[in-house]
Short mmCIF file of C-alpha atoms and ligand atoms in Angstrom, two decimals:
data_model
loop_
_atom_site.label_atom_id
_atom_site.label_comp_id
_atom_site.label_asym_id
_atom_site.label_seq_id
_atom_site.Cartn_x
_atom_site.Cartn_y
_atom_site.Cartn_z
CA MET A 1 -110.59 -116.94 63.29
CA GLN A 2 -112.83 -119.86 62.43
CA ARG A 3 -110.02 -122.25 63.20
CA LEU A 4 -109.20 -120.71 66.51
CA SER A 5 -108.68 -123.28 69.21
CA GLN A 6 -109.21 -122.59 72.89
CA ASN A 7 -106.24 -124.91 73.59
CA GLY A 8 -103.30 -123.06 72.03
CA ALA A 9 -99.77 -124.19 72.77
CA ALA A 10 -98.69 -120.76 73.96
CA ASP A 11 -96.85 -122.08 77.01
CA ALA A 12 -94.25 -124.06 75.02
CA THR A 13 -91.20 -122.41 73.41
CA ARG A 14 -92.23 -121.58 69.88
CA GLY A 15 -90.40 -120.55 66.74
CA LEU A 16 -91.28 -116.96 65.84
CA ALA A 17 -90.98 -115.05 62.58
CA ILE A 18 -91.61 -111.30 62.54
CA LEU A 19 -92.50 -109.82 59.16
CA GLY A 20 -91.76 -106.10 59.44
CA ALA A 21 -89.49 -106.44 62.49
CA THR A 22 -88.09 -102.90 62.28
CA GLY A 23 -91.46 -101.11 62.36
CA SER A 24 -93.60 -99.90 65.23
CA VAL A 25 -95.42 -103.23 65.75
CA GLY A 26 -92.30 -105.26 64.91
CA THR A 27 -90.08 -103.54 67.49
CA GLN A 28 -92.83 -103.75 70.13
CA THR A 29 -93.17 -107.47 69.38
CA LEU A 30 -89.46 -107.81 70.16
CA ASP A 31 -90.09 -105.87 73.40
CA VAL A 32 -92.62 -108.58 74.34
CA VAL A 33 -90.09 -111.28 73.37
CA ARG A 34 -87.54 -109.60 75.69
CA LEU A 35 -90.07 -109.93 78.54
CA PHE A 36 -90.55 -113.66 77.84
CA PRO A 37 -87.27 -114.92 76.37
CA ASP A 38 -88.01 -118.56 77.21
CA ARG A 39 -91.27 -118.59 75.28
CA PHE A 40 -89.77 -117.79 71.87
CA ASP A 41 -87.02 -118.85 69.50
CA VAL A 42 -86.77 -115.94 67.10
CA GLN A 43 -86.14 -117.81 63.84
CA ALA A 44 -86.71 -115.09 61.26
CA LEU A 45 -86.87 -111.29 61.00
CA THR A 46 -87.60 -109.09 57.99
CA CYS A 47 -87.52 -105.45 56.99
CA ASP A 48 -87.83 -103.39 53.86
CA SER A 49 -85.01 -100.84 54.09
CA ASN A 50 -83.88 -100.24 57.69
CA VAL A 51 -81.04 -102.77 57.55
CA GLU A 52 -79.01 -101.06 60.27
CA LEU A 53 -81.74 -101.73 62.83
CA LEU A 54 -82.27 -105.22 61.40
CA ALA A 55 -78.55 -105.91 61.88
CA ASP A 56 -78.82 -104.89 65.55
CA GLN A 57 -81.82 -107.20 65.94
CA VAL A 58 -79.93 -110.07 64.29
CA ARG A 59 -76.99 -109.61 66.67
CA GLU A 60 -79.37 -109.65 69.65
CA PHE A 61 -81.83 -112.42 68.66
CA ARG A 62 -79.69 -114.60 66.34
CA PRO A 63 -82.40 -115.66 63.86
CA ALA A 64 -81.57 -118.36 61.31
CA CYS A 65 -83.00 -116.32 58.46
CA VAL A 66 -83.80 -112.71 57.49
CA ALA A 67 -85.45 -111.07 54.51
CA VAL A 68 -84.95 -107.54 53.16
CA GLY A 69 -86.72 -105.55 50.45
CA ALA A 70 -84.07 -105.45 47.70
CA PRO A 71 -80.76 -107.15 46.68
CA GLU A 72 -78.62 -104.07 47.36
CA ARG A 73 -79.95 -103.99 50.94
CA ALA A 74 -78.93 -107.63 51.35
CA GLU A 75 -75.38 -106.54 50.44
CA VAL A 76 -75.43 -103.73 53.02
CA LEU A 77 -76.72 -106.18 55.64
CA LYS A 78 -73.97 -108.70 54.82
CA ARG A 79 -71.36 -105.98 55.38
CA GLU A 80 -73.05 -104.92 58.64
CA LEU A 81 -73.08 -108.51 59.86
CA SER A 82 -69.56 -109.52 58.92
CA GLY A 83 -68.27 -111.53 61.85
CA ALA A 84 -70.28 -113.40 64.45
CA ALA A 85 -73.75 -113.37 62.83
CA SER A 86 -72.57 -113.76 59.22
CA GLU A 87 -74.03 -117.27 58.82
CA VAL A 88 -77.61 -115.94 58.75
CA ASP A 89 -79.56 -116.89 55.61
CA ILE A 90 -80.50 -113.65 53.79
CA ARG A 91 -83.54 -113.63 51.48
CA VAL A 92 -84.94 -110.83 49.32
CA GLY A 93 -88.32 -109.36 48.34
CA THR A 94 -91.76 -110.98 48.39
CA GLU A 95 -90.20 -114.39 47.76
CA GLY A 96 -88.06 -113.83 50.84
CA LEU A 97 -91.07 -112.89 52.97
CA CYS A 98 -92.94 -115.99 51.77
CA ALA A 99 -89.95 -118.23 52.48
CA VAL A 100 -89.64 -116.79 56.00
CA ALA A 101 -93.38 -117.17 56.67
CA SER A 102 -93.44 -120.87 55.78
CA ARG A 103 -90.18 -122.11 57.37
CA SER A 104 -90.47 -125.44 59.18
CA ASP A 105 -88.81 -124.04 62.35
CA VAL A 106 -91.46 -121.27 62.59
CA ASP A 107 -94.68 -121.89 64.55
CA VAL A 108 -95.94 -118.31 64.89
CA VAL A 109 -95.76 -115.52 62.32
CA MET A 110 -96.23 -111.90 63.36
CA GLY A 111 -97.62 -110.12 60.28
CA ALA A 112 -96.42 -106.54 60.88
CA VAL A 113 -95.54 -105.44 57.35
CA VAL A 114 -97.39 -102.32 56.25
CA GLY A 115 -99.68 -102.43 53.22
CA PHE A 116 -100.57 -104.84 50.44
CA ALA A 117 -97.04 -106.34 50.56
CA GLY A 118 -98.21 -108.41 53.55
CA LEU A 119 -100.89 -110.40 51.72
CA ARG A 120 -98.84 -113.11 49.95
CA PRO A 121 -96.67 -114.02 52.95
CA VAL A 122 -99.72 -114.25 55.23
CA LEU A 123 -101.42 -116.60 52.76
CA GLU A 124 -98.22 -118.67 52.59
CA ALA A 125 -98.04 -118.85 56.38
CA LEU A 126 -101.65 -120.01 56.71
CA ARG A 127 -101.19 -122.60 53.96
CA ALA A 128 -98.16 -123.87 55.89
CA ASP A 129 -100.40 -124.27 58.99
CA LYS A 130 -98.80 -121.46 61.00
CA GLN A 131 -100.43 -119.44 63.71
CA VAL A 132 -100.54 -115.90 62.34
CA ALA A 133 -100.77 -112.90 64.66
CA LEU A 134 -101.99 -110.26 62.23
CA ALA A 135 -101.37 -106.53 62.60
CA ASN A 136 -101.24 -105.90 58.85
CA LYS A 137 -104.90 -104.97 58.32
CA GLU A 138 -104.40 -104.22 54.61
CA THR A 139 -104.01 -107.98 54.07
CA LEU A 140 -107.60 -108.56 55.19
CA VAL A 141 -108.92 -105.46 53.45
CA VAL A 142 -107.59 -106.65 50.09
CA GLY A 143 -107.66 -110.43 50.47
CA GLY A 144 -110.15 -111.19 53.26
CA ALA A 145 -111.92 -113.83 51.17
CA LEU A 146 -108.63 -115.56 50.27
CA VAL A 147 -107.45 -115.50 53.89
CA THR A 148 -110.79 -116.98 55.01
CA GLN A 149 -110.45 -119.70 52.37
CA ALA A 150 -106.89 -120.50 53.46
CA LEU A 151 -108.13 -120.80 57.06
CA GLU A 152 -110.96 -123.11 56.06
CA GLU A 153 -108.74 -125.33 53.93
CA GLY A 154 -105.68 -125.63 56.16
CA GLY A 155 -104.48 -125.97 59.70
CA GLY A 156 -103.49 -122.33 60.13
CA GLN A 157 -104.90 -119.96 62.74
CA LEU A 158 -105.41 -116.22 62.79
CA LEU A 159 -105.21 -113.98 65.85
CA PRO A 160 -105.91 -110.25 65.71
CA VAL A 161 -103.29 -107.74 66.83
CA ASP A 162 -105.05 -104.49 65.93
CA SER A 163 -106.19 -103.16 69.31
CA GLU A 164 -109.89 -102.83 68.40
CA HIS A 165 -110.05 -106.33 66.94
CA SER A 166 -108.14 -107.78 69.87
CA ALA A 167 -110.74 -106.10 72.10
CA ILE A 168 -113.62 -107.65 70.14
CA PHE A 169 -111.88 -111.03 70.18
CA GLN A 170 -111.47 -110.80 73.97
CA CYS A 171 -115.14 -109.80 74.38
CA MET A 172 -116.22 -112.77 72.26
CA ALA A 173 -114.18 -115.33 74.22
CA GLY A 174 -116.51 -117.96 75.66
CA GLU A 175 -119.59 -116.66 73.84
CA ALA A 176 -121.76 -118.81 71.56
CA GLU A 177 -121.06 -118.23 67.86
CA ARG A 178 -124.39 -116.68 66.85
CA SER A 179 -124.96 -114.60 69.99
CA VAL A 180 -123.31 -111.40 68.71
CA GLU A 181 -125.71 -108.65 67.67
CA ASP A 182 -123.23 -106.00 66.63
CA VAL A 183 -119.84 -104.50 67.39
CA VAL A 184 -118.65 -100.95 68.00
CA LEU A 185 -115.16 -100.06 66.83
CA THR A 186 -113.85 -97.13 68.81
CA ALA A 187 -111.71 -94.49 67.09
CA SER A 188 -109.52 -91.85 68.69
CA GLY A 189 -110.64 -89.43 65.99
CA GLY A 190 -106.99 -88.63 65.29
CA PRO A 191 -105.41 -85.20 65.61
CA PHE A 192 -108.14 -83.35 63.66
CA TRP A 193 -111.26 -84.48 65.43
CA ASP A 194 -111.97 -80.96 66.69
CA ARG A 195 -110.38 -79.03 63.86
CA PRO A 196 -112.82 -77.21 61.51
CA ALA A 197 -113.15 -79.04 58.18
CA GLU A 198 -112.62 -75.77 56.23
CA THR A 199 -108.99 -75.76 57.41
CA PHE A 200 -108.29 -79.35 56.28
CA PRO A 201 -106.73 -78.27 52.95
CA ASP A 202 -104.02 -76.49 55.01
CA VAL A 203 -103.09 -79.55 57.12
CA THR A 204 -99.32 -80.10 57.06
CA VAL A 205 -97.51 -83.44 57.13
CA LYS A 206 -96.11 -82.59 60.56
CA GLU A 207 -99.59 -81.89 61.97
CA ALA A 208 -101.00 -85.10 60.49
CA LEU A 209 -98.15 -87.17 61.95
CA ASP A 210 -98.82 -85.84 65.45
CA HIS A 211 -101.26 -88.45 66.80
CA PRO A 212 -102.72 -87.64 70.24
CA ASN A 213 -102.81 -91.17 71.78
CA TRP A 214 -100.82 -93.73 69.79
CA SER A 215 -97.23 -93.82 68.54
CA MET A 216 -97.29 -95.73 65.23
CA GLY A 217 -95.67 -95.98 61.78
CA PRO A 218 -96.22 -93.05 59.37
CA LYS A 219 -98.76 -94.71 57.06
CA ILE A 220 -101.21 -95.74 59.79
CA THR A 221 -100.73 -92.37 61.51
CA ILE A 222 -101.92 -90.56 58.37
CA ASP A 223 -104.73 -93.12 58.01
CA SER A 224 -105.78 -92.22 61.56
CA ALA A 225 -105.86 -88.52 60.68
CA THR A 226 -108.11 -89.13 57.63
CA MET A 227 -110.03 -91.87 59.51
CA MET A 228 -109.25 -94.26 56.65
CA ASN A 229 -107.69 -96.37 59.39
CA LYS A 230 -111.12 -96.91 60.92
CA GLY A 231 -112.58 -97.61 57.47
CA LEU A 232 -109.92 -100.29 56.91
CA GLU A 233 -110.70 -101.66 60.37
CA VAL A 234 -114.41 -101.97 59.51
CA ILE A 235 -113.44 -104.22 56.58
CA GLU A 236 -110.93 -106.06 58.79
CA ALA A 237 -113.69 -106.72 61.37
CA LYS A 238 -116.03 -108.05 58.71
CA TRP A 239 -113.55 -110.77 57.76
CA LEU A 240 -112.20 -111.59 61.21
CA PHE A 241 -115.59 -111.98 62.85
CA ASP A 242 -117.83 -112.89 59.89
CA LEU A 243 -120.04 -109.81 60.32
CA ASN A 244 -122.36 -107.93 57.96
CA VAL A 245 -121.71 -104.28 57.19
CA ASP A 246 -124.71 -103.17 59.27
CA GLN A 247 -123.35 -105.00 62.34
CA ILE A 248 -120.24 -102.76 62.48
CA GLU A 249 -120.53 -99.28 63.94
CA VAL A 250 -117.78 -96.72 64.52
CA LEU A 251 -117.77 -94.32 67.47
CA VAL A 252 -115.19 -91.67 68.20
CA HIS A 253 -113.80 -92.08 71.71
CA PRO A 254 -111.04 -89.49 72.13
CA GLN A 255 -109.54 -91.03 75.31
CA SER A 256 -108.71 -94.39 73.57
CA ILE A 257 -109.39 -96.31 76.79
CA VAL A 258 -112.31 -98.45 75.59
CA HIS A 259 -110.68 -100.40 72.75
CA SER A 260 -114.00 -101.68 71.34
CA MET A 261 -117.24 -103.34 72.43
CA VAL A 262 -119.63 -106.12 71.50
CA SER A 263 -123.43 -106.20 71.98
CA PHE A 264 -125.09 -109.57 72.42
CA ALA A 265 -128.55 -110.92 71.55
CA ASP A 266 -129.85 -110.46 75.11
CA GLY A 267 -128.89 -106.76 75.26
CA ALA A 268 -125.70 -107.27 77.26
CA VAL A 269 -122.62 -105.33 76.15
CA LYS A 270 -118.98 -106.27 76.82
CA ALA A 271 -116.09 -103.86 76.34
CA GLN A 272 -112.34 -104.24 76.71
CA LEU A 273 -110.46 -101.36 78.31
CA GLY A 274 -106.88 -100.43 79.02
CA VAL A 275 -104.16 -97.84 78.63
CA PRO A 276 -103.42 -97.36 74.90
CA ASP A 277 -100.34 -99.58 74.51
CA MET A 278 -99.92 -101.90 71.52
CA LYS A 279 -97.75 -104.26 73.56
CA VAL A 280 -100.92 -105.51 75.30
CA PRO A 281 -102.75 -106.76 72.16
CA ILE A 282 -99.42 -107.91 70.65
CA GLN A 283 -98.73 -110.01 73.75
CA TYR A 284 -102.29 -111.39 73.89
CA ALA A 285 -102.02 -112.58 70.26
CA LEU A 286 -98.82 -114.41 71.25
CA SER A 287 -99.97 -115.76 74.63
CA PHE A 288 -103.56 -116.70 73.73
CA PRO A 289 -105.39 -118.40 75.36
CA ALA A 290 -103.11 -117.68 78.34
CA ARG A 291 -102.50 -114.25 79.88
CA TRP A 292 -98.89 -113.80 80.87
CA PRO A 293 -98.16 -111.46 83.82
CA ALA A 294 -96.49 -108.34 82.41
CA PRO A 295 -95.49 -104.89 83.66
CA HIS A 296 -97.48 -102.93 81.04
CA GLU A 297 -98.97 -99.68 82.37
CA ARG A 298 -102.22 -100.11 84.36
CA LEU A 299 -105.36 -97.99 84.11
CA ASP A 300 -105.66 -95.47 86.93
CA TRP A 301 -109.43 -95.48 87.42
CA GLY A 302 -109.33 -92.60 89.88
CA ALA A 303 -107.60 -90.37 87.33
CA LEU A 304 -110.17 -91.17 84.63
CA SER A 305 -112.63 -88.34 84.84
CA ARG A 306 -114.73 -89.24 81.80
CA LEU A 307 -115.16 -91.47 78.76
CA ASP A 308 -116.72 -89.73 75.73
CA PHE A 309 -118.35 -91.33 72.69
CA GLU A 310 -119.58 -89.56 69.58
CA ARG A 311 -120.70 -90.54 66.08
CA PRO A 312 -118.16 -89.54 63.41
CA ASP A 313 -119.11 -86.93 60.80
CA PRO A 314 -118.97 -88.65 57.36
CA GLN A 315 -118.80 -85.26 55.59
CA LYS A 316 -115.70 -84.30 57.52
CA PHE A 317 -114.05 -87.72 57.15
CA PRO A 318 -115.04 -89.02 53.69
CA CYS A 319 -112.51 -91.89 53.87
CA LEU A 320 -114.74 -93.66 56.37
CA ARG A 321 -117.71 -93.45 53.99
CA LEU A 322 -115.55 -94.63 51.06
CA ALA A 323 -114.44 -97.70 53.01
CA TYR A 324 -118.05 -98.66 53.84
CA GLU A 325 -118.95 -98.18 50.15
CA ALA A 326 -116.02 -100.34 49.01
CA LEU A 327 -117.00 -103.05 51.46
CA GLN A 328 -120.56 -102.97 50.16
CA ALA A 329 -119.39 -103.06 46.53
CA GLY A 330 -117.18 -106.08 47.38
CA GLY A 331 -114.95 -107.93 44.88
CA THR A 332 -111.92 -105.83 43.92
CA ALA A 333 -113.33 -102.54 45.33
CA PRO A 334 -111.56 -102.81 48.73
CA ALA A 335 -108.28 -103.61 46.90
CA VAL A 336 -108.72 -100.45 44.83
CA LEU A 337 -109.58 -98.44 47.95
CA ASN A 338 -106.48 -99.75 49.70
CA ALA A 339 -104.01 -99.28 46.84
CA ALA A 340 -105.32 -95.80 46.02
CA ASN A 341 -105.01 -94.87 49.67
CA GLU A 342 -101.47 -96.29 50.00
CA VAL A 343 -100.26 -94.20 47.07
CA ALA A 344 -102.20 -91.08 48.11
CA VAL A 345 -100.73 -91.29 51.63
CA GLU A 346 -97.24 -91.69 50.19
CA ARG A 347 -97.77 -88.67 47.93
CA PHE A 348 -99.08 -86.66 50.89
CA LEU A 349 -96.04 -87.65 52.99
CA ASN A 350 -93.81 -86.53 50.08
CA GLU A 351 -95.71 -83.20 50.07
CA GLU A 352 -96.87 -83.75 46.49
CA ILE A 353 -100.58 -83.52 47.34
CA GLY A 354 -102.67 -81.97 50.09
CA PHE A 355 -104.49 -83.69 52.96
CA THR A 356 -107.95 -83.40 51.34
CA ASP A 357 -106.54 -84.85 48.11
CA ILE A 358 -106.24 -88.23 49.86
CA PRO A 359 -110.01 -88.96 49.90
CA ARG A 360 -110.32 -87.25 46.51
CA ALA A 361 -107.77 -89.67 45.00
CA VAL A 362 -109.40 -92.71 46.60
CA GLU A 363 -112.87 -91.70 45.42
CA THR A 364 -111.58 -91.09 41.88
CA ALA A 365 -109.98 -94.54 41.77
CA LEU A 366 -113.17 -96.19 43.03
CA GLU A 367 -115.24 -94.32 40.43
CA ARG A 368 -112.95 -95.03 37.49
CA LEU A 369 -111.93 -98.63 38.03
CA PRO A 370 -114.33 -101.54 37.45
CA VAL A 371 -115.30 -103.95 40.23
CA HIS A 372 -114.49 -107.61 39.54
CA SER A 373 -116.39 -110.04 41.73
CA ASP A 374 -114.88 -113.12 43.43
CA PRO A 375 -111.29 -112.18 42.55
CA GLY A 376 -108.43 -114.64 42.91
CA LEU A 377 -104.97 -113.45 43.92
CA GLU A 378 -103.90 -112.50 40.39
CA VAL A 379 -107.03 -110.38 39.82
CA LEU A 380 -106.41 -108.63 43.15
CA VAL A 381 -102.79 -107.99 42.19
CA ASP A 382 -103.97 -106.45 38.89
CA ALA A 383 -106.57 -104.28 40.63
CA ASP A 384 -103.90 -103.13 43.10
CA ARG A 385 -101.50 -102.30 40.27
CA GLU A 386 -104.12 -100.36 38.25
CA ALA A 387 -105.22 -98.30 41.25
CA ARG A 388 -101.59 -97.50 42.15
CA HIS A 389 -100.86 -96.40 38.60
CA LEU A 390 -104.00 -94.26 38.45
CA VAL A 391 -103.27 -92.41 41.70
CA LYS A 392 -99.55 -91.99 40.93
CA GLU A 393 -100.46 -90.26 37.66
CA LEU A 394 -103.46 -88.32 39.01
CA ALA A 395 -103.00 -84.54 38.73
CA LEU A 396 -104.11 -83.08 42.04
CA PRO A 397 -103.65 -79.58 43.43
CA THR A 398 -100.39 -79.32 45.38
CA PRO A 399 -100.44 -78.00 48.96
CA ASN A 400 -99.74 -74.29 49.63
P1 LIG B 501 -94.12 -99.28 60.23
O1 LIG B 501 -94.06 -98.43 59.01
O2 LIG B 501 -93.63 -98.76 61.52
O3 LIG B 501 -93.32 -100.65 59.94
C1 LIG B 501 -93.55 -101.42 58.79
C2 LIG B 501 -92.58 -102.58 58.73
O4 LIG B 501 -92.80 -103.27 57.48
C3 LIG B 501 -91.11 -102.18 58.71
O5 LIG B 501 -90.34 -103.20 59.30
C4 LIG B 501 -90.77 -102.09 57.23
O6 LIG B 501 -89.39 -102.31 56.96
C5 LIG B 501 -91.63 -103.21 56.65
N1 LIG B 501 -92.09 -102.93 55.29
C6 LIG B 501 -92.61 -101.77 54.83
N2 LIG B 501 -92.94 -101.90 53.53
C7 LIG B 501 -92.60 -103.15 53.16
C8 LIG B 501 -92.65 -103.87 51.94
N3 LIG B 501 -93.14 -103.32 50.82
N4 LIG B 501 -92.22 -105.14 51.93
C9 LIG B 501 -91.72 -105.71 53.05
N5 LIG B 501 -91.63 -105.09 54.23
C10 LIG B 501 -92.07 -103.81 54.29
O7 LIG B 501 -95.63 -99.79 60.35
P2 LIG B 501 -96.44 -100.18 61.69
O8 LIG B 501 -97.02 -98.96 62.28
O9 LIG B 501 -95.63 -101.10 62.53
O10 LIG B 501 -97.67 -100.98 61.07
C11 LIG B 501 -97.54 -102.30 60.56
C12 LIG B 501 -98.93 -102.85 60.27
O11 LIG B 501 -99.64 -102.97 61.50
C13 LIG B 501 -99.79 -101.91 59.40
O12 LIG B 501 -100.61 -102.68 58.56
C14 LIG B 501 -100.65 -101.15 60.41
O13 LIG B 501 -101.88 -100.75 59.88
C15 LIG B 501 -100.85 -102.22 61.48
N6 LIG B 501 -101.09 -101.70 62.83
C16 LIG B 501 -100.15 -100.92 63.42
C17 LIG B 501 -100.37 -100.41 64.70
C18 LIG B 501 -99.32 -99.57 65.39
O14 LIG B 501 -99.50 -99.23 66.55
N7 LIG B 501 -98.25 -99.21 64.76
C19 LIG B 501 -101.57 -100.68 65.35
C20 LIG B 501 -102.51 -101.49 64.72
C21 LIG B 501 -102.26 -102.00 63.46
MG1 LIG B 502 -106.53 -100.12 65.40
#
């Protein structure tokens, strides 16, 4: 963010790489590209396992390079692509993601991988002076200090894609650097905002995946139900906007119309509003500082009867408290929080543990694992590995 220029080159045709092209953010990024085909040369696309969809995307966008999660998937992709698009360069794993992110024909990298896997390629992209549109919040949660360092040392730029952070970024445009007093991140509250906490142990995977306002990938949807998503976003905001913990407040706003707000030193408050549609912040990260005319759904002010705001209950949603505590502890604590949460969410989705075991697992990992201050990448990777191992092995009550 520090290196953000008000004179971006968003009007020229630019080489685009999408990390996580087959996911919710990745496919919506391609929807934006379809709206503005002259603005982008899609040079690289990646996915973990959905090679059938990736093959369709390759046939449509003709990238020079792709990356997939494992060698056997590269073989499947080769078979899928036999014929016209068979000359595409196929890379594998983290090395593949890093190669894609730093290609010379790529100007802009959309970071839309889910989880810790996004950190290394984002660092590579910034070190190669790319403009990075970042959806992958876990990258900043785990490696915010390293990302900040890469921005300070190189010619890379970072633009937020997460809707709340895009809102804050839009509110801050044109404002003097030290004029921000605090920010409010709005949260939908997820599907269980009104549900009595006593029934949380009975929450099923299907119920937790049923988000009221946003259609997203499974991991972030579960994070929204536990409110860990908002906790991760608090840490994300700290790094993007250079804020202290006590400058970041969370308010539940069930309508998801106000995407976030910023209070300034003179008492003025700016908010950014709109229909909940990720294509809007995705497009802004790609068009900044321009705004390209687009047919995204408009707010119908007359149909908006009310906008509600409420403080979240930290007893009911312990993940939010845990994220604030990890941010305050600093060092490797947010990496432990993130890794423990990634594994706990996966175990919940596999129906191995219950919904309330997610915060239990994260809290256990934070209690048991030491905090190392000022970690480099290798120390973060170790902390991530230890927390994953701990939560994978943790005996927790299974759901009914
Ligand atoms: P998703 O699960 O729909 O897609 C994830 C993408 O990353 C897929 O292409 C998948 O193949 C790839 N991927 C998954 N694991 C990988 C790995 N280990 N290595 C390489 N590639 C891998 O996820 P999503 O909902 O699109 O979210 C992506 C990121 O954006 C997350 O960090 C999420 O928190 C953030 N985000 C998403 C939304 C949204 O509306 N979906 C909104 C704000 C922020
Ligand atoms: Mg968000």
